[in-house]
CSV table of C-alpha atoms in Angstrom, one decimal:
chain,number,residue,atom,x,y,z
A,436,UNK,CA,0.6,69.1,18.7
A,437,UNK,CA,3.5,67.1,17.0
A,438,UNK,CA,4.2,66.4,13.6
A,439,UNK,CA,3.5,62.9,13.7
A,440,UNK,CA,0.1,63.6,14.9
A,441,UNK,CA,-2.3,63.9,11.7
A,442,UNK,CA,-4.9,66.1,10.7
A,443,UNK,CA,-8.5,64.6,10.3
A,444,UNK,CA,-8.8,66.1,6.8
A,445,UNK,CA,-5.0,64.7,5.5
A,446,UNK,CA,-6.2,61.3,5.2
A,447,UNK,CA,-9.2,62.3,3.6
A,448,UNK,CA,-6.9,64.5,1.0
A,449,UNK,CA,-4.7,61.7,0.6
A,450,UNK,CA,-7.0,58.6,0.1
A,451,UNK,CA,-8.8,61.3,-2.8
A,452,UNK,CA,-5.1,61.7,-4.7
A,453,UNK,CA,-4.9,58.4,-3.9
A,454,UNK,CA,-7.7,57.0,-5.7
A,455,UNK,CA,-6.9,60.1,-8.5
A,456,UNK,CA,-3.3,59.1,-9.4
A,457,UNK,CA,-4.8,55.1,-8.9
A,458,UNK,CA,-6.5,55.6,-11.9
A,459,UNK,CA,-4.2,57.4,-14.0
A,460,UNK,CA,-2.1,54.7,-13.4
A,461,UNK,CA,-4.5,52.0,-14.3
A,462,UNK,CA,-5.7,54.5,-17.6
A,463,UNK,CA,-1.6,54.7,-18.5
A,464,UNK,CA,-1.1,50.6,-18.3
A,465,UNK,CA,-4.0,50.3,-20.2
A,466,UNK,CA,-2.6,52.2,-22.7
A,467,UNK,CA,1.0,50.6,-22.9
A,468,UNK,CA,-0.8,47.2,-23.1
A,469,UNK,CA,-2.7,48.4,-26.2
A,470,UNK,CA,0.3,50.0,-27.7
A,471,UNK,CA,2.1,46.0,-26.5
A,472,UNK,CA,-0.5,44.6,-28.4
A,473,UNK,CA,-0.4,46.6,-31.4
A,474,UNK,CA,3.2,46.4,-31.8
Protein backbone atom coordinates (compact mmCIF):
# COMPACT_ATOMS: atom_id res chain seq x y z
CA UNK A 1 0.00 0.00 0.00
CA UNK A 2 1.53 3.42 -0.98
CA UNK A 3 1.04 6.66 0.46
CA UNK A 4 -0.77 8.07 -2.29
CA UNK A 5 -3.32 5.48 -1.98
CA UNK A 6 -6.17 6.82 0.47
CA UNK A 7 -8.03 5.39 3.16
CA UNK A 8 -11.90 5.05 2.75
CA UNK A 9 -12.47 6.81 6.03
CA UNK A 10 -9.81 10.06 5.18
CA UNK A 11 -12.22 11.53 2.90
CA UNK A 12 -14.90 11.06 5.05
CA UNK A 13 -12.77 12.83 7.98
CA UNK A 14 -11.76 15.41 5.73
CA UNK A 15 -15.12 16.46 3.85
CA UNK A 16 -16.48 16.63 7.97
CA UNK A 17 -13.50 19.30 8.93
CA UNK A 18 -14.19 20.50 5.86
CA UNK A 19 -17.71 21.40 6.18
CA UNK A 20 -16.55 22.31 10.16
CA UNK A 21 -13.86 24.98 9.44
CA UNK A 22 -16.47 26.00 6.20
CA UNK A 23 -18.59 27.35 8.55
CA UNK A 24 -16.39 29.00 10.96
CA UNK A 25 -15.36 30.73 8.13
CA UNK A 26 -18.65 31.82 6.91
CA UNK A 27 -19.68 32.56 10.98
CA UNK A 28 -16.13 34.83 11.07
CA UNK A 29 -16.99 36.92 7.64
CA UNK A 30 -20.25 37.36 8.92
CA UNK A 31 -18.91 38.86 11.79
CA UNK A 32 -16.27 41.29 10.06
CA UNK A 33 -19.09 42.41 7.78
CA UNK A 34 -21.23 43.42 10.85
CA UNK A 35 -18.31 45.01 12.62
CA UNK A 36 -17.74 46.82 8.51
CA UNK A 37 -21.05 47.92 8.81
CA UNK A 38 -20.95 49.25 12.23
CA UNK A 39 -17.91 51.10 11.72
Amino acid sequence: MSCHEFHPNFLLVLNFYMIKYYKLIIKQFAIYQILDKIF
